[in-house]
């Protein structure tokens, strides 16, 4: 399943001042996701690409999941085994910080 995430990216008016930091952030996010797509990890969401409309990036296309991190953090899926969760989190963090 693919999920298109646009979040607040579509919520800016490019004629207003102040959108440049958002454009830079989005560009950096795409660069990181592109690098991760070349070196995937099973515990990191899969990235498929981005949506561009008249030059600015308007959204990211990523793997869809049944639950969000917010759902987990707010206890919406039941009790989480902290030890297993932390072990599952350690591996992708090491992967992100590993030298190329």
Coordinates of C-alpha atoms in Angstrom, one line a residue:
X1 CA 0.0 0.0 0.0
X2 CA 1.3 3.5 -0.9
X3 CA 0.5 6.6 1.1
X4 CA 0.8 10.1 -0.1
X5 CA 1.8 12.5 2.6
X6 CA 1.5 16.2 2.1
X7 CA 1.0 17.4 5.7
X8 CA 1.3 21.1 5.8
X9 CA 3.4 21.3 2.7
X10 CA 0.3 22.2 0.6
X11 CA -0.7 24.7 3.2
X12 CA 1.6 27.5 2.3
X13 CA 1.1 30.4 -0.1
X14 CA 4.3 30.8 -2.1
X15 CA 3.7 34.5 -2.5
X16 CA 4.0 35.1 1.2
X17 CA 7.3 35.6 2.9
X18 CA 8.6 32.8 5.1
X19 CA 8.1 29.8 2.9
X20 CA 11.8 29.4 2.0
X21 CA 12.7 27.6 5.2
X22 CA 9.9 25.1 4.5
X23 CA 11.1 24.6 0.9
X24 CA 14.6 24.0 2.2
X25 CA 13.4 21.6 4.8
X26 CA 11.3 19.7 2.3
X27 CA 14.2 19.5 -0.1
X28 CA 16.5 18.1 2.6
X29 CA 13.8 15.6 3.6
X30 CA 13.6 14.3 0.1
X31 CA 17.4 14.0 -0.1
X32 CA 17.4 11.9 3.1
X33 CA 14.6 9.8 1.9
X34 CA 16.3 9.3 -1.5
X35 CA 19.5 8.1 0.2
X36 CA 17.5 5.8 2.5
X37 CA 15.7 4.3 -0.5
X38 CA 19.1 3.3 -1.9
X39 CA 20.1 1.7 1.4
X40 CA 16.8 0.5 2.9
X41 CA 16.2 -0.9 6.3
X42 CA 13.2 -3.1 7.3
X43 CA 12.3 -0.9 10.2
X44 CA 12.4 2.4 8.3
X45 CA 9.3 3.4 6.2
X46 CA 9.8 2.8 2.5
X47 CA 10.0 5.9 0.3
X48 CA 8.7 5.8 -3.3
X49 CA 9.2 9.4 -4.5
X50 CA 7.9 12.9 -4.3
X51 CA 5.1 14.9 -5.9
X52 CA 6.1 18.1 -7.6
X53 CA 3.7 20.8 -8.8
X54 CA 5.1 23.7 -10.7
X55 CA 8.6 23.3 -9.1
X56 CA 7.9 23.1 -5.4
X57 CA 7.7 19.6 -3.8
X58 CA 4.1 19.2 -2.6
X59 CA 4.2 15.8 -1.0
X60 CA 6.1 12.6 -0.3
X61 CA 5.0 9.2 -1.4
X62 CA 5.8 6.6 1.2
X63 CA 4.7 3.1 2.4
X64 CA 1.4 3.2 4.2
X65 CA 0.9 1.7 7.7
X66 CA -2.1 0.9 9.8
X67 CA -0.9 3.0 12.7
X68 CA 1.0 6.2 13.1
X69 CA 3.7 6.9 15.7
X70 CA 1.2 9.1 17.4
X71 CA -1.2 6.2 17.8
X72 CA 1.6 4.1 19.4
X73 CA 2.6 6.9 21.7
X74 CA -1.0 7.6 22.8
X75 CA -1.6 3.9 23.7
X76 CA -4.0 3.4 20.8
X77 CA -2.9 -0.1 20.0
X78 CA -2.6 -1.6 23.5
X79 CA 0.4 -2.2 25.7
X80 CA 3.9 -2.1 24.1
X81 CA 6.8 -4.2 25.3
X82 CA 9.4 -1.5 25.9
X83 CA 12.3 -3.8 25.6
X84 CA 11.2 -5.1 22.2
X85 CA 10.3 -1.7 21.0
X86 CA 13.7 -0.3 22.0
X87 CA 15.5 -3.2 20.4
X88 CA 13.5 -2.7 17.2
X89 CA 14.4 1.0 17.3
X90 CA 18.1 0.6 17.9
X91 CA 18.8 -1.1 14.6
X92 CA 17.4 1.6 12.3
X93 CA 19.1 4.3 14.3
X94 CA 22.4 2.6 13.9
X95 CA 21.6 2.2 10.2
X96 CA 20.9 5.9 9.8
X97 CA 24.2 6.9 11.5
X98 CA 26.4 4.3 9.8
X99 CA 29.0 5.7 7.4
X100 CA 28.2 5.1 3.7

